[in-house]
PDB file of C-alpha atoms in Angstrom:
ATOM      1  CA  UNK A 136      94.415 125.419 104.769  1.00  0.00           C
ATOM      2  CA  UNK A 137      96.589 125.186 107.977  1.00  0.00           C
ATOM      3  CA  UNK A 138      95.407 126.944 111.073  1.00  0.00           C
ATOM      4  CA  UNK A 139      98.122 125.201 113.477  1.00  0.00           C
ATOM      5  CA  UNK A 140     101.504 123.811 112.552  1.00  0.00           C
ATOM      6  CA  UNK A 141     103.812 121.604 114.694  1.00  0.00           C
ATOM      7  CA  UNK A 142     107.334 121.440 113.816  1.00  0.00           C
ATOM      8  CA  UNK A 143     109.549 118.782 115.219  1.00  0.00           C
ATOM      9  CA  UNK A 144     113.120 120.140 115.283  1.00  0.00           C
ATOM     10  CA  UNK A 145     116.513 119.037 117.241  1.00  0.00           C
ATOM     11  CA  UNK A 146     117.082 122.122 119.215  1.00  0.00           C
ATOM     12  CA  UNK A 147     120.982 121.125 119.400  1.00  0.00           C
ATOM     13  CA  UNK A 148     121.461 121.276 115.321  1.00  0.00           C
ATOM     14  CA  UNK A 149     122.392 124.145 113.324  1.00  0.00           C
ATOM     15  CA  UNK A 150     120.156 123.536 110.378  1.00  0.00           C
ATOM     16  CA  UNK A 151     116.523 123.359 110.603  1.00  0.00           C
ATOM     17  CA  UNK A 152     115.195 122.403 107.158  1.00  0.00           C
ATOM     18  CA  UNK A 153     111.889 121.107 108.922  1.00  0.00           C
ATOM     19  CA  UNK A 154     111.568 125.056 110.347  1.00  0.00           C
ATOM     20  CA  UNK A 155     112.097 126.515 107.085  1.00  0.00           C
ATOM     21  CA  UNK A 156     109.398 124.557 105.748  1.00  0.00           C
ATOM     22  CA  UNK A 157     107.246 125.408 108.694  1.00  0.00           C
ATOM     23  CA  UNK A 158     107.887 128.802 108.699  1.00  0.00           C
ATOM     24  CA  UNK A 159     107.049 129.044 105.255  1.00  0.00           C
ATOM     25  CA  UNK A 160     103.983 127.666 105.149  1.00  0.00           C
ATOM     26  CA  UNK A 161     103.052 129.397 108.506  1.00  0.00           C
ATOM     27  CA  UNK A 162     103.428 132.411 106.577  1.00  0.00           C
ATOM     28  CA  UNK A 163     101.444 131.438 103.667  1.00  0.00           C
ATOM     29  CA  UNK A 164      98.216 130.265 105.569  1.00  0.00           C
ATOM     30  CA  UNK A 165      98.820 132.675 108.686  1.00  0.00           C
ATOM     31  CA  UNK A 166      98.819 129.510 110.790  1.00  0.00           C
ATOM     32  CA  UNK A 167      99.815 129.199 114.377  1.00  0.00           C
ATOM     33  CA  UNK A 168     103.438 127.850 114.822  1.00  0.00           C
ATOM     34  CA  UNK A 169     104.333 125.533 117.609  1.00  0.00           C
ATOM     35  CA  UNK A 170     108.474 124.809 117.419  1.00  0.00           C
ATOM     36  CA  UNK A 171     109.135 121.678 119.576  1.00  0.00           C
ATOM     37  CA  UNK A 172     111.888 118.989 120.523  1.00  0.00           C
ATOM     38  CA  UNK A 173     111.305 115.639 121.747  1.00  0.00           C
ATOM     39  CA  UNK A 174     114.293 114.535 124.614  1.00  0.00           C
ATOM     40  CA  UNK A 175     114.358 111.174 124.947  1.00  0.00           C
ATOM     41  CA  UNK A 176     116.846 110.320 127.782  1.00  0.00           C
ATOM     42  CA  UNK A 177     118.625 106.769 127.897  1.00  0.00           C
ATOM     43  CA  UNK A 178     117.985 104.972 131.046  1.00  0.00           C
ATOM     44  CA  UNK A 179     121.470 105.426 132.200  1.00  0.00           C
ATOM     45  CA  UNK A 180     121.413 108.972 132.314  1.00  0.00           C
ATOM     46  CA  UNK A 181     118.413 109.033 134.555  1.00  0.00           C
ATOM     47  CA  UNK A 182     120.047 105.814 136.656  1.00  0.00           C
ATOM     48  CA  UNK A 183     123.383 107.171 137.109  1.00  0.00           C
ATOM     49  CA  UNK A 184     123.237 110.748 136.836  1.00  0.00           C
ATOM     50  CA  UNK A 185     122.452 112.803 139.932  1.00  0.00           C
ATOM     51  CA  UNK A 186     118.969 114.529 139.289  1.00  0.00           C
ATOM     52  CA  UNK A 187     120.610 118.436 139.495  1.00  0.00           C
ATOM     53  CA  UNK A 188     122.554 117.483 136.267  1.00  0.00           C
ATOM     54  CA  UNK A 189     119.851 115.623 134.435  1.00  0.00           C
ATOM     55  CA  UNK A 190     117.454 118.763 135.117  1.00  0.00           C
ATOM     56  CA  UNK A 191     120.131 120.894 133.926  1.00  0.00           C
ATOM     57  CA  UNK A 192     120.365 119.124 130.576  1.00  0.00           C
ATOM     58  CA  UNK A 193     116.581 119.600 130.365  1.00  0.00           C
ATOM     59  CA  UNK A 194     116.461 123.319 131.114  1.00  0.00           C
ATOM     60  CA  UNK A 195     119.494 123.627 128.603  1.00  0.00           C
ATOM     61  CA  UNK A 196     117.627 122.199 125.914  1.00  0.00           C
ATOM     62  CA  UNK A 197     114.243 123.989 126.835  1.00  0.00           C
ATOM     63  CA  UNK A 198     116.197 127.110 127.145  1.00  0.00           C
ATOM     64  CA  UNK A 199     117.561 126.681 123.310  1.00  0.00           C
ATOM     65  CA  UNK A 200     114.347 125.815 122.047  1.00  0.00           C
ATOM     66  CA  UNK A 201     112.912 128.906 123.347  1.00  0.00           C
ATOM     67  CA  UNK A 202     115.506 131.312 121.730  1.00  0.00           C
ATOM     68  CA  UNK A 203     115.131 129.338 118.505  1.00  0.00           C
ATOM     69  CA  UNK A 204     111.252 130.217 118.501  1.00  0.00           C
ATOM     70  CA  UNK A 205     111.697 133.905 119.936  1.00  0.00           C
ATOM     71  CA  UNK A 206     114.359 134.440 116.913  1.00  0.00           C
ATOM     72  CA  UNK A 207     111.797 133.809 114.153  1.00  0.00           C
ATOM     73  CA  UNK A 208     109.903 136.696 112.290  1.00  0.00           C
ATOM     74  CA  UNK A 209     106.366 135.519 113.421  1.00  0.00           C
ATOM     75  CA  UNK A 210     105.085 134.395 116.865  1.00  0.00           C
ATOM     76  CA  UNK A 211     106.229 131.033 117.534  1.00  0.00           C
ATOM     77  CA  UNK A 212     105.351 129.026 120.708  1.00  0.00           C
ATOM     78  CA  UNK A 213     108.090 126.598 121.989  1.00  0.00           C
ATOM     79  CA  UNK A 214     107.329 123.035 123.770  1.00  0.00           C
ATOM     80  CA  UNK A 215     109.870 120.471 124.970  1.00  0.00           C
ATOM     81  CA  UNK A 216     108.707 117.197 124.941  1.00  0.00           C
ATOM     82  CA  UNK A 217     109.756 113.924 126.696  1.00  0.00           C
ATOM     83  CA  UNK A 218     109.660 110.392 125.694  1.00  0.00           C
ATOM     84  CA  UNK A 219     109.161 108.458 122.549  1.00  0.00           C
ATOM     85  CA  UNK A 220     108.970 110.735 119.899  1.00  0.00           C
ATOM     86  CA  UNK A 221     106.425 109.583 117.670  1.00  0.00           C
ATOM     87  CA  UNK A 222     103.885 109.373 120.212  1.00  0.00           C
ATOM     88  CA  UNK A 223     104.749 112.330 122.076  1.00  0.00           C
ATOM     89  CA  UNK A 224     104.475 114.544 118.841  1.00  0.00           C
ATOM     90  CA  UNK A 225     101.031 112.612 118.021  1.00  0.00           C
ATOM     91  CA  UNK A 226      99.890 113.272 121.664  1.00  0.00           C
ATOM     92  CA  UNK A 227     100.790 116.755 121.129  1.00  0.00           C
ATOM     93  CA  UNK A 228      98.682 116.727 118.200  1.00  0.00           C
ATOM     94  CA  UNK A 229      95.519 115.527 119.797  1.00  0.00           C
ATOM     95  CA  UNK A 230      95.972 117.899 122.523  1.00  0.00           C
ATOM     96  CA  UNK A 231      96.265 120.939 120.879  1.00  0.00           C
ATOM     97  CA  UNK A 232      94.553 120.305 117.554  1.00  0.00           C
ATOM     98  CA  UNK A 233      97.525 120.581 115.299  1.00  0.00           C
ATOM     99  CA  UNK A 234      96.696 120.188 111.743  1.00  0.00           C
ATOM    100  CA  UNK A 235     100.154 119.635 110.097  1.00  0.00           C
ATOM    101  CA  UNK A 236     103.042 118.023 111.496  1.00  0.00           C
ATOM    102  CA  UNK A 237     106.602 118.855 109.865  1.00  0.00           C
ATOM    103  CA  UNK A 238     110.171 116.859 110.732  1.00  0.00           C
ATOM    104  CA  UNK A 239     113.325 116.412 109.065  1.00  0.00           C
ATOM    105  CA  UNK A 240     114.315 112.929 108.754  1.00  0.00           C
ATOM    106  CA  UNK A 241     117.946 114.188 108.678  1.00  0.00           C
ATOM    107  CA  UNK A 242     118.615 112.685 111.893  1.00  0.00           C
ATOM    108  CA  UNK A 243     117.361 109.120 110.194  1.00  0.00           C
ATOM    109  CA  UNK A 244     119.696 109.564 107.545  1.00  0.00           C
ATOM    110  CA  UNK A 245     122.664 110.106 110.170  1.00  0.00           C
ATOM    111  CA  UNK A 246     121.975 106.914 111.446  1.00  0.00           C
ATOM    112  CA  UNK A 247     124.331 103.975 111.213  1.00  0.00           C
ATOM    113  CA  UNK A 248     122.127 102.280 108.139  1.00  0.00           C
ATOM    114  CA  UNK A 249     120.639 105.186 106.770  1.00  0.00           C
ATOM    115  CA  UNK A 250     116.900 104.868 105.137  1.00  0.00           C
ATOM    116  CA  UNK A 251     114.895 107.597 103.696  1.00  0.00           C
ATOM    117  CA  UNK A 252     112.540 107.682 105.989  1.00  0.00           C
ATOM    118  CA  UNK A 253     113.457 105.922 109.680  1.00  0.00           C
ATOM    119  CA  UNK A 254     111.574 104.557 112.328  1.00  0.00           C
ATOM    120  CA  UNK A 255     109.914 107.785 113.783  1.00  0.00           C
ATOM    121  CA  UNK A 256     108.781 109.038 110.250  1.00  0.00           C
ATOM    122  CA  UNK A 257     107.333 105.975 109.610  1.00  0.00           C
ATOM    123  CA  UNK A 258     105.160 105.842 113.032  1.00  0.00           C
ATOM    124  CA  UNK A 259     103.657 109.111 112.288  1.00  0.00           C
ATOM    125  CA  UNK A 260     103.077 108.091 108.763  1.00  0.00           C
ATOM    126  CA  UNK A 261     100.804 105.109 110.297  1.00  0.00           C
ATOM    127  CA  UNK A 262      99.570 106.550 113.423  1.00  0.00           C
ATOM    128  CA  UNK A 263      99.189 110.599 113.265  1.00  0.00           C
ATOM    129  CA  UNK A 264      95.566 111.743 112.753  1.00  0.00           C
ATOM    130  CA  UNK A 265      96.821 114.775 110.571  1.00  0.00           C
ATOM    131  CA  UNK A 266      98.685 115.330 107.398  1.00  0.00           C
ATOM    132  CA  UNK A 267     102.740 115.040 107.873  1.00  0.00           C
ATOM    133  CA  UNK A 268     105.372 116.841 106.186  1.00  0.00           C
ATOM    134  CA  UNK A 269     108.656 114.935 105.995  1.00  0.00           C
ATOM    135  CA  UNK A 270     111.429 116.911 104.444  1.00  0.00           C
ATOM    136  CA  UNK A 271     115.031 116.128 103.405  1.00  0.00           C
ATOM    137  CA  UNK A 272     118.384 118.044 104.661  1.00  0.00           C
ATOM    138  CA  UNK A 273     119.134 121.172 102.911  1.00  0.00           C
ATOM    139  CA  UNK A 274     117.908 124.506 101.486  1.00  0.00           C
ATOM    140  CA  UNK A 275     114.247 125.098 100.834  1.00  0.00           C
ATOM    141  CA  UNK A 276     112.906 125.927  97.552  1.00  0.00           C
ATOM    142  CA  UNK A 277     110.793 129.435  97.826  1.00  0.00           C
ATOM    143  CA  UNK A 278     108.617 128.461  95.016  1.00  0.00           C
ATOM    144  CA  UNK A 279     108.834 124.497  95.351  1.00  0.00           C
ATOM    145  CA  UNK A 280     107.967 122.128  92.099  1.00  0.00           C
ATOM    146  CA  UNK A 281     105.172 120.235  93.581  1.00  0.00           C
ATOM    147  CA  UNK A 282     103.850 116.855  92.453  1.00  0.00           C
ATOM    148  CA  UNK A 283     100.202 115.473  93.027  1.00  0.00           C
ATOM    149  CA  UNK A 284     100.791 111.412  92.848  1.00  0.00           C
ATOM    150  CA  UNK A 285      97.407 109.620  92.765  1.00  0.00           C
ATOM    151  CA  UNK A 286      95.903 106.342  91.599  1.00  0.00           C
ATOM    152  CA  UNK A 287      93.182 107.634  89.397  1.00  0.00           C
ATOM    153  CA  UNK A 288      92.046 103.829  88.503  1.00  0.00           C
ATOM    154  CA  UNK A 289      91.299 102.984  92.100  1.00  0.00           C
ATOM    155  CA  UNK A 290      87.517 101.672  92.443  1.00  0.00           C
ATOM    156  CA  UNK A 291      87.611 102.065  95.791  1.00  0.00           C
ATOM    157  CA  UNK A 292      85.464 104.864  97.489  1.00  0.00           C
ATOM    158  CA  UNK A 293      87.746 105.924 100.188  1.00  0.00           C
ATOM    159  CA  UNK A 294      90.988 106.308  97.896  1.00  0.00           C
ATOM    160  CA  UNK A 295      88.847 107.973  95.069  1.00  0.00           C
ATOM    161  CA  UNK A 296      88.037 110.295  97.715  1.00  0.00           C
ATOM    162  CA  UNK A 297      91.643 110.575  98.969  1.00  0.00           C
ATOM    163  CA  UNK A 298      92.830 111.617  95.154  1.00  0.00           C
ATOM    164  CA  UNK A 299      90.500 114.554  95.152  1.00  0.00           C
ATOM    165  CA  UNK A 300      92.011 115.656  98.647  1.00  0.00           C
ATOM    166  CA  UNK A 301      95.608 115.192  97.213  1.00  0.00           C
ATOM    167  CA  UNK A 302      94.975 117.080  94.323  1.00  0.00           C
ATOM    168  CA  UNK A 303      92.975 120.067  96.198  1.00  0.00           C
ATOM    169  CA  UNK A 304      95.976 119.780  98.564  1.00  0.00           C
ATOM    170  CA  UNK A 305      98.652 120.097  96.190  1.00  0.00           C
ATOM    171  CA  UNK A 306      96.807 123.171  94.494  1.00  0.00           C
ATOM    172  CA  UNK A 307      96.488 125.096  97.920  1.00  0.00           C
ATOM    173  CA  UNK A 308     100.192 124.590  99.015  1.00  0.00           C
ATOM    174  CA  UNK A 309     101.311 125.875  95.703  1.00  0.00           C
ATOM    175  CA  UNK A 310      98.735 128.763  95.492  1.00  0.00           C
ATOM    176  CA  UNK A 311      99.660 129.487  99.291  1.00  0.00           C
ATOM    177  CA  UNK A 312     103.403 129.512  98.132  1.00  0.00           C
ATOM    178  CA  UNK A 313     102.876 130.886  94.728  1.00  0.00           C
ATOM    179  CA  UNK A 314     104.376 128.336  93.464  1.00  0.00           C
ATOM    180  CA  UNK A 315     103.789 126.739  89.772  1.00  0.00           C
ATOM    181  CA  UNK A 316     100.556 124.890  89.667  1.00  0.00           C
ATOM    182  CA  UNK A 317     101.340 121.516  90.809  1.00  0.00           C
ATOM    183  CA  UNK A 318     101.666 118.233  88.229  1.00  0.00           C
ATOM    184  CA  UNK A 319      99.156 115.481  88.795  1.00  0.00           C
ATOM    185  CA  UNK A 320     100.953 111.981  87.903  1.00  0.00           C
ATOM    186  CA  UNK A 321      98.949 108.748  87.708  1.00  0.00           C
ATOM    187  CA  UNK A 322     101.214 105.504  87.038  1.00  0.00           C
ATOM    188  CA  UNK A 323      99.188 102.778  85.195  1.00  0.00           C
ATOM    189  CA  UNK A 324      99.850  99.531  84.705  1.00  0.00           C
ATOM    190  CA  UNK A 325      98.562  95.954  82.532  1.00  0.00           C
ATOM    191  CA  UNK A 326      97.473  93.765  85.549  1.00  0.00           C
ATOM    192  CA  UNK A 327      99.099  90.354  84.737  1.00  0.00           C
ATOM    193  CA  UNK A 328     100.893  91.367  81.626  1.00  0.00           C
ATOM    194  CA  UNK A 329     103.641  89.076  81.766  1.00  0.00           C
ATOM    195  CA  UNK A 330     101.512  86.196  82.019  1.00  0.00           C
ATOM    196  CA  UNK A 331      98.966  87.195  79.572  1.00  0.00           C
ATOM    197  CA  UNK A 332     101.759  87.770  76.749  1.00  0.00           C
ATOM    198  CA  UNK A 333     102.560  83.968  76.577  1.00  0.00           C
ATOM    199  CA  UNK A 334      98.603  83.248  76.625  1.00  0.00           C
ATOM    200  CA  UNK A 335      96.822  85.001  74.299  1.00  0.00           C
ATOM    201  CA  UNK A 336      97.576  86.464  70.851  1.00  0.00           C
ATOM    202  CA  UNK A 337      99.596  89.751  69.914  1.00  0.00           C
ATOM    203  CA  UNK A 338      96.843  91.427  68.522  1.00  0.00           C
ATOM    204  CA  UNK A 339      94.597  90.584  71.626  1.00  0.00           C
ATOM    205  CA  UNK A 340      97.097  91.752  73.990  1.00  0.00           C
ATOM    206  CA  UNK A 341      97.554  95.204  72.198  1.00  0.00           C
ATOM    207  CA  UNK A 342      93.694  95.367  72.265  1.00  0.00           C
ATOM    208  CA  UNK A 343      93.502  94.900  76.068  1.00  0.00           C
ATOM    209  CA  UNK A 344      96.848  97.347  76.878  1.00  0.00           C
ATOM    210  CA  UNK A 345      94.908 100.057  74.802  1.00  0.00           C
ATOM    211  CA  UNK A 346      91.591  99.807  76.544  1.00  0.00           C
ATOM    212  CA  UNK A 347      93.463  99.452  79.770  1.00  0.00           C
ATOM    213  CA  UNK A 348      95.380 102.639  78.995  1.00  0.00           C
ATOM    214  CA  UNK A 349      92.421 104.636  77.865  1.00  0.00           C
ATOM    215  CA  UNK A 350      90.285 103.873  81.329  1.00  0.00           C
ATOM    216  CA  UNK A 351      93.453 105.269  82.976  1.00  0.00           C
ATOM    217  CA  UNK A 352      93.526 108.459  80.837  1.00  0.00           C
ATOM    218  CA  UNK A 353      89.571 108.831  81.221  1.00  0.00           C
ATOM    219  CA  UNK A 354      89.967 108.273  85.227  1.00  0.00           C
ATOM    220  CA  UNK A 355      92.785 111.043  85.358  1.00  0.00           C
ATOM    221  CA  UNK A 356      90.976 113.510  83.338  1.00  0.00           C
ATOM    222  CA  UNK A 357      87.759 113.074  85.235  1.00  0.00           C
ATOM    223  CA  UNK A 358      89.755 113.330  88.711  1.00  0.00           C
ATOM    224  CA  UNK A 359      91.576 116.971  87.212  1.00  0.00           C
ATOM    225  CA  UNK A 360      88.144 118.167  85.553  1.00  0.00           C
ATOM    226  CA  UNK A 361      86.847 120.108  88.926  1.00  0.00           C
ATOM    227  CA  UNK A 362      90.317 122.061  88.621  1.00  0.00           C
ATOM    228  CA  UNK A 363      90.248 122.625  85.219  1.00  0.00           C
ATOM    229  CA  UNK A 364      91.286 126.408  84.670  1.00  0.00           C
ATOM    230  CA  UNK A 365      93.705 126.087  87.692  1.00  0.00           C
ATOM    231  CA  UNK A 366      95.683 123.290  86.450  1.00  0.00           C
ATOM    232  CA  UNK A 367      97.167 123.261  82.951  1.00  0.00           C
ATOM    233  CA  UNK A 368      96.302 120.267  81.141  1.00  0.00           C
ATOM    234  CA  UNK A 369      99.922 119.674  80.177  1.00  0.00           C
ATOM    235  CA  UNK A 370     100.223 118.860  84.117  1.00  0.00           C
ATOM    236  CA  UNK A 371      98.369 116.161  83.961  1.00  0.00           C
ATOM    237  CA  UNK A 372     100.530 113.369  83.195  1.00  0.00           C
ATOM    238  CA  UNK A 373      99.694 109.395  82.586  1.00  0.00           C
ATOM    239  CA  UNK A 374     102.944 107.198  82.740  1.00  0.00           C
ATOM    240  CA  UNK A 375     103.289 103.273  82.395  1.00  0.00           C
ATOM    241  CA  UNK A 376     104.737 101.166  84.908  1.00  0.00           C
ATOM    242  CA  UNK A 377     104.644 100.477  88.847  1.00  0.00           C
ATOM    243  CA  UNK A 378     104.219 103.712  90.936  1.00  0.00           C
ATOM    244  CA  UNK A 379     106.889 102.744  92.960  1.00  0.00           C
ATOM    245  CA  UNK A 380     109.449 103.407  90.147  1.00  0.00           C
ATOM    246  CA  UNK A 381     107.415 105.725  87.801  1.00  0.00           C
ATOM    247  CA  UNK A 382     107.076 108.107  91.100  1.00  0.00           C
ATOM    248  CA  UNK A 383     110.500 108.103  92.239  1.00  0.00           C
ATOM    249  CA  UNK A 384     112.095 108.415  88.683  1.00  0.00           C
ATOM    250  CA  UNK A 385     109.850 111.221  87.748  1.00  0.00           C
ATOM    251  CA  UNK A 386     110.363 113.442  90.889  1.00  0.00           C
ATOM    252  CA  UNK A 387     114.047 113.114  90.104  1.00  0.00           C
ATOM    253  CA  UNK A 388     113.649 113.879  86.464  1.00  0.00           C
ATOM    254  CA  UNK A 389     111.765 116.653  86.935  1.00  0.00           C
ATOM    255  CA  UNK A 390     113.020 118.148  89.647  1.00  0.00           C
ATOM    256  CA  UNK A 391     110.217 118.211  91.979  1.00  0.00           C
ATOM    257  CA  UNK A 392     110.582 119.473  95.181  1.00  0.00           C
ATOM    258  CA  UNK A 393     107.390 118.230  97.211  1.00  0.00           C
ATOM    259  CA  UNK A 394     105.403 115.029  96.686  1.00  0.00           C
ATOM    260  CA  UNK A 395     101.619 115.078  97.994  1.00  0.00           C
ATOM    261  CA  UNK A 396     100.426 111.640  98.381  1.00  0.00           C
ATOM    262  CA  UNK A 397      98.076 109.644 100.246  1.00  0.00           C
ATOM    263  CA  UNK A 398      98.295 106.454 102.747  1.00  0.00           C
ATOM    264  CA  UNK A 399      95.885 103.853 102.111  1.00  0.00           C
ATOM    265  CA  UNK A 400      93.204 102.461 104.549  1.00  0.00           C
ATOM    266  CA  UNK A 401      93.073  98.857 105.399  1.00  0.00           C
ATOM    267  CA  UNK A 402      89.620  98.127 106.857  1.00  0.00           C
ATOM    268  CA  UNK A 403      88.955  97.009 110.177  1.00  0.00           C
ATOM    269  CA  UNK A 404      92.070  98.440 111.986  1.00  0.00           C
ATOM    270  CA  UNK A 405      92.052 101.103 114.194  1.00  0.00           C
ATOM    271  CA  UNK A 406      94.740 103.293 112.993  1.00  0.00           C
ATOM    272  CA  UNK A 407      95.553 102.995 109.255  1.00  0.00           C
ATOM    273  CA  UNK A 408      98.726 101.666 108.307  1.00  0.00           C
ATOM    274  CA  UNK A 409     100.977 102.701 105.359  1.00  0.00           C
ATOM    275  CA  UNK A 410      99.733 100.758 102.209  1.00  0.00           C
ATOM    276  CA  UNK A 411     102.694  98.574 100.767  1.00  0.00           C
ATOM    277  CA  UNK A 412     103.075 100.646  97.611  1.00  0.00           C
ATOM    278  CA  UNK A 413     102.857 103.886  99.827  1.00  0.00           C
ATOM    279  CA  UNK A 414     105.696 102.881 101.600  1.00  0.00           C
ATOM    280  CA  UNK A 415     108.028 101.424  98.815  1.00  0.00           C
ATOM    281  CA  UNK A 416     107.492 104.711  97.144  1.00  0.00           C
ATOM    282  CA  UNK A 417     108.260 106.687 100.453  1.00  0.00           C
ATOM    283  CA  UNK A 418     111.482 104.325 100.433  1.00  0.00           C
ATOM    284  CA  UNK A 419     112.524 105.676  97.256  1.00  0.00           C
ATOM    285  CA  UNK A 420     111.555 109.593  97.477  1.00  0.00           C
ATOM    286  CA  UNK A 421     114.606 112.049  98.142  1.00  0.00           C
ATOM    287  CA  UNK A 422     112.376 115.229  98.020  1.00  0.00           C
ATOM    288  CA  UNK A 423     109.974 116.261 100.667  1.00  0.00           C
ATOM    289  CA  UNK A 424     106.457 114.404 100.885  1.00  0.00           C
ATOM    290  CA  UNK A 425     103.197 115.444 102.197  1.00  0.00           C
ATOM    291  CA  UNK A 426     101.226 112.598 103.494  1.00  0.00           C
ATOM    292  CA  UNK A 427      97.680 112.842 103.732  1.00  0.00           C
ATOM    293  CA  UNK A 428      95.116 110.509 105.578  1.00  0.00           C
ATOM    294  CA  UNK A 429      91.776 109.080 104.207  1.00  0.00           C
ATOM    295  CA  UNK A 430      88.770 110.313 105.529  1.00  0.00           C
ATOM    296  CA  UNK A 431      87.758 109.104 108.782  1.00  0.00           C
ATOM    297  CA  UNK A 432      91.550 108.393 109.617  1.00  0.00           C
ATOM    298  CA  UNK A 433      91.359 107.500 113.879  1.00  0.00           C
ATOM    299  CA  UNK A 434      94.602 107.323 115.459  1.00  0.00           C
ATOM    300  CA  UNK A 435      95.684 104.488 117.730  1.00  0.00           C
ATOM    301  CA  UNK A 436      97.095 106.794 120.099  1.00  0.00           C
ATOM    302  CA  UNK A 437      95.127 108.390 123.059  1.00  0.00           C
ATOM    303  CA  UNK A 438      96.429 110.862 125.371  1.00  0.00           C
TER     304      UNK A 438
END
């Protein structure tokens, strides 16, 4: 599934949850591993410190990063990058052909105004050409519980294709890590429900609701059909409500360790943005997230 994994770490930290995830996946898929750190020096450091001291700071960071890579139980390459973190990581992906970026957002959580996914993470989600795995701080589950979150009722062909890739990716990760089969979740709603309830008879509203639910069920079953035999029927879940409420609530209630989901294309834009719904879901998830891009994604970043 993955041939080359790029993991972003803070070489000065004592805990590296992103590295734990990346190492686990590299072993599972026999992938090459590159351990990198992005050094962003404030302008006052470069302006007011002697060049000798700045160079020494950089060398110490490079030495620590190299030692970290050498101490792993698989071969790994160390790369110290310098500049704006998200852009440097994306340029490394473009130049070296990595097919997965792993990053912990614990540094974002330590900010004055903590958010589940900070500025660097969101920029990666919007612009990185390959899948991005964002992981929380804490111990990594060896056999993680995985959830594939899809919009099975979508009529958009790109999103339908992305749904298939989401389920396939969740299956491959689960099988590679020898984890339980993933769960497949689709949240459905009745469009215009509040307005319609006061405008049409109750019986008509009930009939309309049943039809919408039946369509959601059949769409989800159709999506799951190619994975029959590998994905138990009991793992295919339909839940009523907005995705931004249903997915985070389900992840917490069921002890999900990893949510696999997609970003939504916005036509005519070079470099697809994270869709509004996807972004709201991300802001409420506390577990790891593997975010996939639609087919044909073009990053706006150039080397």
